[in-house]
């Protein structure tokens, strides 16, 4: 095998091999909470019972013992660990102890010791006292061979708050310490290290075993001193991925049933947000917390990482849930004005993490159950006369006598239910949202939002479609590979019936990569979209639970909470008509830089032979970077200068190269990327453009084609405005 063959084989391995970023879950999740906020043994026992009841939501290996992972998140049993500290010869202070639940590499004693040194060093740097390490008792016999082969060494480090800082400051410091530890271990190139929790408030016991094995594998959980005012439990089902000990849930703040379909975009946007991320609580140590999302984590783990940093910055769990996985705000919703203002604020700050999701969340004060905007994962709850609320993926997870059940219910799309542990009070969905909407003067803040619809209505001159002659329209369509079949089979059904063209599984056209005819770059991305896990969702017909709203403006500091975050242009959809684009362009004024996305086909731009396209992409990146550094906060990428001598760059390629380049140079948060594309025609193309970083898309040539066909009477008697809508 020669060098070229080896390179090709390696390329195929890289393209198709397992990637931890592809991890998705479809699991069982829930919580048990004492309504009075007081810790009790019953909470832990019932959570273990509930976890055993959802065993069927996790896969089982052929050995009958190895599972995808299960775990429980509970309050730190302070008396249990105080007794241990006394036993080893120390006298703990009255303040709460902090416990680090740590997975260490089991097969290398040298790596173990290196990890312990890193953990201790970072804790001592912050001035906290270490009482010692405790080896967690485990019953290895109950787990399978595969689980045992990858089993870490499980130990606990016990930390004293001898500095006397507040509990909140202690938790913040422990969060920073944990992130510093993780970065230091990674820098030392040590694998198989993971900190489940490092907290004075809560602790996670989890692993790669079956749900019913949790309390057997961890004898600690059978101790009567293990009491808690809450317990979040999770049974993992890893969809077409590998189970591992660290990816078992719960995580530090949440447990999640479902999958985040927008994960790649969310991860990239968080990378963009990091440039401006800052908060006084972190006392100048913000860089220790970046990247916010560790490389290789699952979709649930990524969501948990973002959730955690926002909680640590002072937002309560219900508000963070509303920011990350909001209820849809559409014109079809009949919501109170204060709640609409809250959702408008959230939409101005953060991109939603979208996908089917049922969540159980904890921030030290609140325990929250929540649903995604579509309600595609169930969460039911029961309130008992014993003073408990039990919620989860199924009803009947914990046996309660019927006469002891005070209330039963289920969460609908976008809804929440929560217990404030400090108040000892249960909040229903409407109560939580009313509380959140009064937290800040959101109704005053959202007056800073400018609506694009209002700009269009106020425009002095309306844009008239049909600006291109028939011959010019045909030439441009040929230049981007649009055919008569595209007009008849894709564009016409979209206009006349308002739906995407449906193809057959028997389609025998060549794969894009093998086709002898030009196929748009969007064809290469078709397999990256979910095709089997969930039915396609029509945002128009599902408007009560779906929203395409987006915003235009600099991406500010998401850890702040003030009115400046609402100084944005609000759009009902990232898809713009030419009229809407022109209104937006007038709004931008001198703060927009227009970049030509065509290249000279007669000779190259830098005289580099056949590298004209590559040279043009370099030019586009350079112009975009210079524009952002020079002040303009909007970039417009357009292929309107297409001519006989200049070919259009595939707009997906142009938008992606600008987005990625600005992201790598920490500039993406300072600009929007707006696209005018002649090639964009179908729904998939729009989706790919937005997926690679475009803020708005104007398919001007498709609109010209609609106007042309309307002029020729091909759309019955429908007015042109309706055809374009």
XYZ file of C-alpha atoms in Angstrom:
725
model
C 0.000 0.000 0.000
C 1.551 3.283 -1.100
C 1.350 6.600 0.722
C -1.663 7.817 -1.262
C -3.603 4.627 -0.498
C -2.797 4.932 3.186
C -3.943 8.549 3.166
C -7.229 7.572 1.515
C -7.831 4.793 4.050
C -7.105 7.157 6.940
C -9.511 9.693 5.437
C -12.276 7.071 5.364
C -11.535 6.080 8.969
C -11.686 9.714 10.086
C -14.936 10.247 8.199
C -16.819 7.213 9.439
C -15.228 6.246 12.748
C -16.949 6.768 16.072
C -17.020 10.372 17.259
C -17.986 11.130 20.888
C -19.722 14.276 19.655
C -22.351 12.034 18.028
C -23.574 10.756 21.399
C -27.379 10.957 21.813
C -29.704 9.568 24.454
C -33.286 8.322 24.762
C -33.603 7.490 28.414
C -35.633 7.385 31.612
C -35.410 10.416 33.871
C -37.151 11.816 36.921
C -36.889 13.207 40.427
C -38.236 12.854 43.955
C -38.384 15.994 46.113
C -39.468 16.722 49.679
C -41.985 19.548 49.378
C -40.889 21.083 52.684
C -37.268 21.179 51.559
C -36.092 19.075 54.507
C -33.766 16.103 53.919
C -35.170 12.656 54.609
C -34.202 9.061 53.984
C -37.433 8.349 52.155
C -36.435 10.585 49.243
C -33.337 8.509 48.466
C -35.136 5.180 48.849
C -38.000 6.198 46.576
C -35.617 7.543 43.933
C -33.774 4.196 43.906
C -37.131 2.450 43.621
C -38.145 4.700 40.728
C -34.836 4.076 38.969
C -35.389 0.332 39.189
C -38.810 0.828 37.610
C -37.376 2.406 34.450
C -34.784 -0.318 33.848
C -36.488 -1.106 30.538
C -35.502 2.330 29.206
C -31.854 1.266 29.061
C -30.134 -1.298 26.890
C -28.538 -4.463 28.299
C -25.426 -6.154 26.948
C -25.378 -9.841 26.047
C -23.801 -10.650 29.420
C -27.031 -9.514 31.120
C -25.125 -7.285 33.557
C -23.598 -4.430 31.580
C -25.921 -1.497 30.995
C -25.715 1.876 29.288
C -25.444 3.660 32.598
C -27.548 4.754 35.549
C -27.143 7.136 38.430
C -28.595 9.303 41.159
C -27.963 12.924 42.181
C -28.661 13.744 45.838
C -27.844 16.201 48.586
C -24.459 15.683 50.238
C -25.186 13.639 53.414
C -23.184 15.898 55.722
C -23.452 13.701 58.838
C -22.183 10.661 56.945
C -19.025 12.478 55.875
C -18.581 14.235 59.223
C -18.519 10.854 60.892
C -15.884 9.712 58.408
C -13.741 12.820 59.005
C -13.951 12.248 62.759
C -13.010 8.605 62.262
C -9.799 9.517 60.392
C -8.737 11.878 63.209
C -9.969 15.332 62.139
C -12.516 17.668 63.650
C -14.616 19.311 60.922
C -15.914 22.863 61.299
C -19.611 23.702 61.469
C -19.653 24.724 57.829
C -20.691 22.232 55.165
C -18.072 19.858 53.852
C -17.522 19.659 50.115
C -17.141 16.276 48.444
C -15.469 15.521 45.149
C -16.729 12.311 43.533
C -13.840 11.392 41.248
C -13.215 8.716 38.598
C -9.487 7.972 38.450
C -7.632 5.832 35.869
C -7.669 2.354 37.445
C -5.040 0.574 35.366
C -2.180 3.005 35.996
C -1.084 3.764 39.548
C 1.230 6.453 38.216
C -1.637 8.229 36.426
C -3.799 7.875 39.537
C -1.236 9.578 41.702
C -0.668 12.314 39.125
C -4.410 13.039 39.104
C -4.590 13.153 42.906
C -1.699 15.635 42.954
C -3.434 17.882 40.412
C -6.716 17.772 42.346
C -5.031 18.585 45.657
C -2.867 21.342 44.146
C -5.815 23.223 42.663
C -7.837 22.982 45.880
C -4.960 24.212 48.015
C -4.313 27.127 45.622
C -7.736 28.463 46.573
C -6.913 28.190 50.275
C -9.294 25.354 51.174
C -8.450 22.497 53.514
C -8.271 18.847 52.470
C -9.340 16.336 55.101
C -8.318 13.416 52.947
C -9.385 10.895 50.321
C -11.960 8.162 50.770
C -12.083 5.074 48.589
C -15.727 4.532 47.704
C -16.865 0.994 48.560
C -18.142 -0.855 45.477
C -19.516 -4.340 44.853
C -17.759 -5.297 41.654
C -19.433 -8.705 41.329
C -22.819 -7.267 40.307
C -21.604 -5.547 37.140
C -20.743 -7.177 33.832
C -17.335 -7.905 32.369
C -17.474 -4.973 29.963
C -18.487 -2.569 32.703
C -15.751 -3.927 34.960
C -13.107 -3.760 32.233
C -13.624 -0.018 31.878
C -14.404 0.640 35.548
C -12.480 3.596 36.997
C -11.007 3.838 40.465
C -13.750 5.679 42.367
C -12.643 7.946 45.204
C -13.934 10.934 47.148
C -11.906 13.918 48.269
C -13.281 15.715 51.349
C -12.763 19.482 51.537
C -13.265 21.917 54.414
C -14.281 25.563 54.070
C -11.754 26.864 56.574
C -11.679 30.212 54.741
C -15.180 30.845 56.064
C -16.587 32.138 52.774
C -20.328 32.016 52.109
C -21.918 28.841 50.788
C -22.538 30.509 47.423
C -18.910 31.624 47.126
C -17.741 28.168 48.167
C -19.810 26.604 45.367
C -18.505 29.105 42.824
C -14.911 28.436 43.861
C -15.471 24.684 43.699
C -16.810 25.083 40.164
C -13.734 27.051 39.091
C -11.454 24.545 40.859
C -13.080 21.645 39.027
C -12.646 23.320 35.653
C -8.998 24.079 36.439
C -8.473 20.452 37.452
C -10.020 19.213 34.202
C -7.785 21.454 32.096
C -4.667 20.507 34.059
C -5.350 16.772 33.684
C -5.959 17.198 29.982
C -2.741 19.181 29.630
C -0.952 16.260 31.301
C -2.424 13.920 28.626
C -4.054 11.646 31.217
C -7.120 9.691 30.102
C -9.950 8.063 32.067
C -10.225 10.907 34.572
C -13.581 12.486 35.375
C -15.055 14.524 38.223
C -18.702 13.536 38.709
C -19.314 16.361 41.172
C -17.274 18.738 43.318
C -19.753 20.437 45.615
C -20.802 21.094 49.183
C -24.457 20.758 48.200
C -24.863 17.653 46.071
C -23.168 14.490 44.936
C -23.650 12.057 42.047
C -23.316 8.283 42.257
C -23.373 6.774 38.772
C -21.788 4.182 36.537
C -22.036 1.789 33.624
C -24.387 -0.784 35.116
C -28.071 -1.673 35.184
C -30.568 0.505 37.017
C -31.341 -2.129 39.646
C -27.619 -2.498 40.439
C -27.080 1.104 41.612
C -27.624 0.646 45.357
C -25.923 -2.757 45.306
C -22.845 -1.503 43.484
C -22.654 1.522 45.818
C -23.344 0.269 49.384
C -23.148 3.910 50.550
C -26.673 4.446 49.228
C -28.033 1.811 51.625
C -26.726 3.723 54.651
C -29.495 5.366 56.696
C -27.369 8.490 57.038
C -27.784 9.078 53.285
C -30.636 11.567 53.501
C -31.591 14.227 50.993
C -34.288 16.784 50.195
C -34.101 15.891 46.510
C -32.995 13.066 44.244
C -32.651 13.133 40.458
C -32.288 9.728 38.831
C -31.484 8.628 35.301
C -31.360 5.431 33.257
C -29.392 5.927 30.062
C -30.162 4.500 26.654
C -27.287 5.398 24.339
C -28.619 5.532 20.786
C -26.167 3.904 18.365
C -23.246 4.994 20.535
C -20.931 3.543 23.136
C -21.829 3.603 26.845
C -19.091 4.935 29.127
C -18.783 5.638 32.848
C -18.474 9.453 32.536
C -21.430 9.739 30.120
C -23.796 8.032 32.540
C -26.215 10.561 34.008
C -27.138 12.605 36.028
C -24.585 15.303 35.325
C -23.733 18.182 37.656
C -26.978 20.120 37.153
C -29.362 18.121 35.010
C -30.465 14.775 33.688
C -31.895 14.662 30.193
C -34.094 12.310 28.218
C -34.024 13.010 24.494
C -31.576 14.436 22.028
C -30.490 17.912 20.995
C -30.975 18.106 17.231
C -29.339 21.543 16.993
C -26.204 20.410 18.837
C -23.520 21.363 16.307
C -24.925 24.836 15.921
C -25.338 25.257 19.679
C -21.741 24.203 20.333
C -20.450 26.607 17.687
C -22.552 29.485 19.025
C -21.270 28.855 22.540
C -17.744 29.038 21.167
C -18.669 32.415 19.661
C -20.194 33.614 22.949
C -17.027 32.780 24.897
C -15.230 35.807 23.434
C -17.422 38.227 25.403
C -18.294 35.986 28.334
C -17.495 37.530 31.684
C -19.066 37.772 35.138
C -18.005 39.368 38.456
C -18.761 36.141 40.356
C -15.805 34.479 38.652
C -13.402 37.182 39.836
C -11.413 37.417 36.621
C -11.037 33.655 36.269
C -13.383 33.421 33.280
C -10.637 31.956 31.075
C -10.424 28.974 33.436
C -14.005 28.130 32.440
C -13.384 28.070 28.692
C -14.143 26.194 26.586
C -17.503 26.012 28.322
C -18.318 22.756 26.515
C -15.514 20.182 26.872
C -14.448 18.491 23.651
C -16.023 15.073 23.084
C -18.935 15.381 25.504
C -22.416 14.113 24.617
C -25.351 16.329 23.687
C -26.709 16.039 27.239
C -23.273 16.773 28.688
C -22.910 19.848 26.468
C -26.296 21.153 27.586
C -25.364 20.515 31.215
C -22.090 22.457 30.825
C -23.888 25.534 29.491
C -26.632 25.183 32.096
C -24.028 25.023 34.854
C -22.090 28.153 33.922
C -25.296 30.176 33.666
C -26.453 28.923 37.064
C -23.067 29.725 38.598
C -23.368 33.247 37.179
C -26.483 33.794 39.297
C -29.493 32.857 37.193
C -31.958 30.453 38.854
C -32.555 27.069 37.218
C -36.086 27.896 35.937
C -34.760 30.971 34.115
C -31.826 29.054 32.631
C -34.247 26.422 31.362
C -36.358 29.196 29.814
C -33.268 30.644 28.136
C -31.915 27.371 26.789
C -35.085 25.404 26.012
C -37.837 28.016 25.805
C -41.505 27.710 25.120
C -42.271 28.844 21.564
C -43.207 32.508 21.257
C -45.409 32.973 18.200
C -48.292 35.179 17.162
C -50.560 32.166 17.721
C -49.768 32.092 21.447
C -52.161 33.995 23.691
C -49.674 34.855 26.420
C -49.725 37.669 28.992
C -47.641 40.690 28.017
C -45.154 40.192 30.846
C -44.519 36.597 29.765
C -44.141 37.625 26.119
C -41.584 40.178 27.249
C -39.660 37.488 29.148
C -39.572 35.223 26.093
C -38.568 38.110 23.832
C -35.708 38.883 26.194
C -34.593 35.240 26.211
C -34.720 35.105 22.421
C -32.537 38.220 22.268
C -29.873 36.655 24.506
C -29.533 33.012 23.589
C -30.039 30.528 20.758
C -32.459 27.739 21.749
C -31.188 24.208 22.229
C -33.878 22.426 20.275
C -34.876 18.779 20.211
C -37.083 16.358 22.079
C -36.266 16.798 25.747
C -37.546 16.003 29.212
C -35.306 17.499 31.883
C -34.754 17.201 35.615
C -32.620 20.079 36.936
C -30.997 21.200 40.194
C -29.101 24.389 41.057
C -28.762 24.157 44.841
C -32.034 26.000 45.484
C -34.480 24.817 42.840
C -35.392 21.353 41.588
C -37.136 21.692 38.245
C -38.826 19.381 35.768
C -39.247 20.768 32.272
C -40.223 19.943 28.710
C -39.066 21.101 25.291
C -41.285 23.337 23.172
C -42.805 20.381 21.304
C -43.448 18.109 24.262
C -42.057 15.057 22.468
C -40.740 13.395 25.635
C -43.170 12.620 28.472
C -42.919 13.855 32.046
C -45.653 12.995 34.541
C -45.865 13.837 38.226
C -47.738 12.933 41.388
C -47.968 14.831 44.675
C -48.406 12.614 47.717
C -49.830 13.235 51.174
C -46.415 12.186 52.508
C -45.065 15.551 51.362
C -43.294 14.334 48.251
C -43.517 15.147 44.563
C -42.471 12.324 42.256
C -41.940 13.133 38.576
C -40.511 11.226 35.676
C -40.818 9.620 32.292
C -43.624 7.314 33.393
C -46.431 7.182 35.896
C -46.280 4.615 38.683
C -42.496 4.571 39.035
C -43.010 4.709 42.784
C -45.919 2.835 44.303
C -48.188 5.209 46.202
C -51.517 4.239 47.662
C -54.269 5.933 45.679
C -55.784 7.567 48.759
C -52.379 9.196 49.473
C -52.178 10.882 46.049
C -53.232 14.515 46.313
C -52.673 15.412 42.678
C -51.528 13.870 39.414
C -50.635 15.545 36.147
C -48.320 15.822 33.183
C -46.229 18.603 31.724
C -47.194 19.970 28.343
C -44.920 21.492 25.675
C -42.583 24.075 27.185
C -43.990 23.670 30.669
C -42.198 23.375 34.024
C -42.873 22.277 37.561
C -40.492 23.146 40.396
C -39.812 23.078 44.100
C -37.967 25.904 45.838
C -36.052 24.006 48.506
C -35.387 27.072 50.639
C -39.037 28.107 50.748
C -40.337 24.538 50.830
C -42.858 25.471 48.162
C -44.178 23.783 45.012
C -44.540 26.000 41.933
C -46.690 25.047 38.941
C -45.917 26.222 35.415
C -47.922 29.470 35.503
C -46.558 30.372 38.942
C -42.947 29.817 37.912
C -43.282 31.906 34.773
C -45.094 34.681 36.601
C -42.246 34.717 39.132
C -39.618 34.830 36.385
C -41.384 37.548 34.393
C -41.282 39.827 37.469
C -37.621 39.187 38.147
C -36.482 42.110 35.949
C -38.336 44.896 34.089
C -38.405 42.870 30.890
C -41.374 44.799 29.474
C -39.303 47.988 29.590
C -36.225 46.274 28.214
C -37.917 44.795 25.144
C -38.837 48.290 23.959
C -35.235 48.327 22.675
C -36.099 45.542 20.210
C -36.776 46.681 16.647
C -39.174 44.527 14.622
C -38.333 43.954 10.947
C -42.049 43.830 10.083
C -42.395 47.383 11.331
C -39.475 48.500 9.160
C -41.047 46.888 6.100
C -44.360 48.624 6.751
C -42.589 51.966 7.131
C -40.384 51.550 4.057
C -40.685 54.542 1.747
C -40.636 52.414 -1.419
C -41.703 48.801 -1.657
C -39.353 46.459 -3.475
C -40.792 45.282 -6.757
C -39.908 41.705 -7.745
C -39.273 40.981 -11.385
C -36.256 43.254 -11.744
C -34.430 40.753 -13.975
C -35.322 40.285 -17.619
C -36.332 36.805 -18.766
C -33.017 36.277 -20.540
C -30.980 37.450 -17.542
C -33.041 35.233 -15.237
C -32.344 32.186 -17.427
C -28.626 32.927 -17.592
C -28.370 33.220 -13.822
C -30.385 30.039 -13.287
C -28.083 28.150 -15.633
C -25.040 29.574 -13.832
C -26.127 28.004 -10.539
C -27.413 24.759 -12.061
C -31.169 25.350 -11.699
C -33.228 23.441 -14.258
C -36.770 23.412 -15.582
C -37.393 20.352 -13.370
C -36.313 22.347 -10.323
C -38.885 25.002 -11.178
C -41.665 22.480 -11.771
C -40.983 19.897 -9.080
C -39.483 21.975 -6.253
C -40.373 25.644 -6.586
C -43.914 25.292 -7.931
C -45.254 23.007 -5.117
C -43.638 25.301 -2.526
C -45.491 28.313 -3.910
C -48.824 26.804 -4.877
C -49.306 24.275 -2.078
C -47.077 25.725 0.626
C -45.144 22.500 1.147
C -41.775 20.963 0.497
C -41.566 18.606 -2.451
C -41.709 14.963 -1.342
C -39.411 12.432 -2.980
C -39.503 8.649 -3.078
C -37.096 6.228 -1.441
C -36.860 4.710 -4.911
C -35.028 7.779 -6.202
C -32.219 6.342 -8.328
C -30.407 9.574 -9.153
C -26.667 9.452 -8.611
C -25.187 10.481 -5.292
C -24.007 14.066 -5.456
C -20.371 13.068 -5.092
C -20.655 10.654 -8.034
C -22.905 12.694 -10.315
C -21.584 13.837 -13.686
C -23.928 16.850 -13.541
C -23.464 19.784 -11.186
C -25.238 19.205 -7.871
C -25.497 21.991 -5.337
C -23.297 21.706 -2.275
C -26.409 21.236 -0.112
C -26.861 17.759 -1.602
C -23.696 16.640 0.187
C -25.298 17.431 3.555
C -28.516 15.476 3.235
C -27.291 12.560 5.349
C -26.407 14.908 8.224
C -30.066 15.548 9.000
C -32.183 13.266 11.183
C -34.334 11.009 9.028
C -35.712 8.277 11.258
C -35.843 9.304 14.903
C -38.655 11.829 14.687
C -41.193 12.903 12.057
C -40.504 16.163 10.221
C -42.062 19.176 11.890
C -43.835 21.854 9.880
C -43.281 25.147 11.657
C -46.342 26.703 10.016
C -48.785 23.976 10.973
C -47.176 23.500 14.371
C -47.031 27.235 15.055
C -48.289 26.927 18.632
C -45.155 25.029 19.592
C -42.714 26.160 16.898
C -41.031 29.451 16.201
C -38.509 30.543 13.567
C -37.796 33.847 15.291
C -34.226 35.058 15.161
C -32.338 38.232 15.941
C -29.842 40.461 14.244
C -27.198 42.218 16.293
C -23.970 41.700 18.129
C -23.862 38.647 20.358
C -23.358 40.156 23.794
C -22.267 38.720 27.114
C -24.802 35.964 27.833
C -23.867 35.975 31.538
C -25.103 39.541 31.943
C -28.730 40.477 32.507
C -29.536 44.028 31.405
C -31.498 46.030 28.860
C -28.575 46.393 26.414
C -29.065 42.764 25.430
C -32.374 43.724 23.789
C -30.881 46.212 21.325
C -31.416 43.902 18.385
C -33.452 43.625 15.206
C -36.122 40.956 15.645
C -37.063 38.812 12.634
C -39.992 36.400 12.448
C -37.836 34.112 10.294
C -34.253 34.010 9.016
C -35.723 33.577 5.512
C -36.225 37.032 3.980
C -38.017 38.269 0.900
C -36.162 40.830 -1.165
C -38.405 43.524 0.273
C -37.547 42.473 3.821
C -33.866 42.294 2.938
C -33.892 45.851 1.604
C -35.653 47.132 4.716
C -33.030 45.343 6.823
C -30.257 46.798 4.655
C -31.579 50.334 5.212
C -31.656 49.636 8.962
C -27.993 48.562 8.880
C -26.839 51.727 7.120
C -23.063 52.213 7.240
C -22.672 49.364 9.717
C -22.828 46.727 6.936
C -20.002 45.484 4.719
C -20.945 43.926 1.369
C -18.648 41.142 0.152
C -18.735 39.848 -3.406
C -18.964 36.042 -3.498
C -18.016 35.453 -7.131
C -14.666 34.667 -8.710
C -13.075 35.396 -12.067
C -13.239 32.382 -14.380
C -11.098 34.054 -17.019
C -7.980 34.354 -14.872
C -7.190 33.796 -11.218
C -7.222 36.528 -8.612
C -3.711 35.847 -7.314
C -2.344 34.256 -10.470
C -2.123 30.802 -8.872
C -3.122 28.579 -11.765
C -6.284 26.576 -11.130
C -6.770 27.790 -7.548
C -9.203 30.594 -8.416
C -11.925 29.338 -6.071
C -9.508 28.818 -3.184
C -8.038 32.281 -3.747
C -11.510 33.808 -3.769
C -12.343 32.141 -0.452
C -9.154 33.570 1.029
C -10.210 37.001 -0.206
C -13.667 36.641 1.320
C -12.210 35.619 4.681
C -9.772 38.512 4.604
C -12.429 41.067 3.689
C -14.779 39.741 6.371
C -12.117 39.938 9.081
C -11.029 43.430 8.020
C -14.641 44.574 7.993
C -15.367 43.317 11.505
C -12.146 44.720 12.925
C -12.941 48.027 11.206
C -16.270 48.467 12.955
C -19.193 47.214 10.781
C -21.321 44.786 12.735
C -23.083 43.200 9.746
C -21.647 41.285 6.788
C -23.596 40.741 3.569
C -22.418 37.923 1.310
C -23.852 38.147 -2.185
C -23.359 36.511 -5.581
C -25.275 39.224 -7.471
C -22.174 40.091 -9.525
C -22.403 36.764 -11.341
C -21.679 37.366 -15.040
C -20.182 35.710 -18.100
C -16.735 36.255 -16.631
C -17.493 35.702 -12.933
C -18.871 32.482 -11.472
C -20.764 32.336 -8.164
C -19.075 30.660 -5.229
C -21.422 28.050 -3.668
C -22.990 30.188 -0.954
C -22.838 27.375 1.604
C -19.073 27.358 1.144
C -18.816 31.150 1.368
C -20.989 31.443 4.490
C -19.247 28.526 6.199
C -15.745 29.849 5.524
C -16.615 33.310 6.879
C -18.398 31.915 9.953
C -15.568 29.494 10.766
C -12.828 32.050 10.152
C -14.458 34.639 12.398
C -15.100 31.989 15.032
C -11.445 30.934 15.067
C -10.370 34.552 15.415
C -12.859 35.305 18.244
C -14.765 37.757 16.052
C -18.026 35.946 15.330
C -19.805 37.492 18.309
C -19.333 40.967 16.826
C -21.214 40.541 13.548
C -24.123 38.973 11.720
C -23.727 37.059 8.447
C -26.440 37.822 5.909
C -26.677 35.936 2.652
C -28.114 36.798 -0.785
C -27.933 33.633 -2.827
C -28.964 32.780 -6.368
C -28.467 29.057 -5.854
C -30.703 28.753 -2.777
C -34.062 27.271 -3.758
C -35.382 24.486 -1.554
C -35.952 24.098 2.192
C -32.856 21.956 2.639
C -30.600 24.626 1.159
C -31.985 27.228 3.572
C -31.444 24.804 6.470
C -27.830 24.112 5.506
C -27.036 27.812 5.097
C -28.408 28.579 8.534
C -26.651 25.509 9.906
C -23.239 26.692 8.702
C -23.657 30.116 10.308
C -25.864 32.383 8.180
C -28.030 34.752 10.224
C -30.447 35.585 7.410
C -30.983 34.246 3.889
C -32.497 36.034 0.897
C -33.008 33.709 -2.080
C -33.359 36.599 -4.514
C -33.163 34.482 -7.677
C -35.890 32.119 -6.448
C -38.061 35.169 -5.812
C -37.363 36.448 -9.322
C -38.360 33.034 -10.690
C -41.624 33.154 -8.749
C -42.357 36.621 -10.128
C -41.608 35.418 -13.658
C -43.885 32.413 -13.364
C -46.611 34.548 -11.805
C -46.346 37.030 -14.696
C -46.918 34.119 -17.083
C -50.058 33.077 -15.166
C -48.726 29.768 -13.813
C -50.019 30.280 -10.255
C -53.770 30.421 -10.924
C -55.259 33.664 -9.622
C -53.125 34.014 -6.489
C -51.676 37.510 -5.987
C -47.909 37.804 -6.163
C -47.642 38.788 -2.471
C -49.279 35.500 -1.487
C -46.970 33.530 -3.775
C -43.926 35.140 -2.203
C -45.238 34.599 1.336
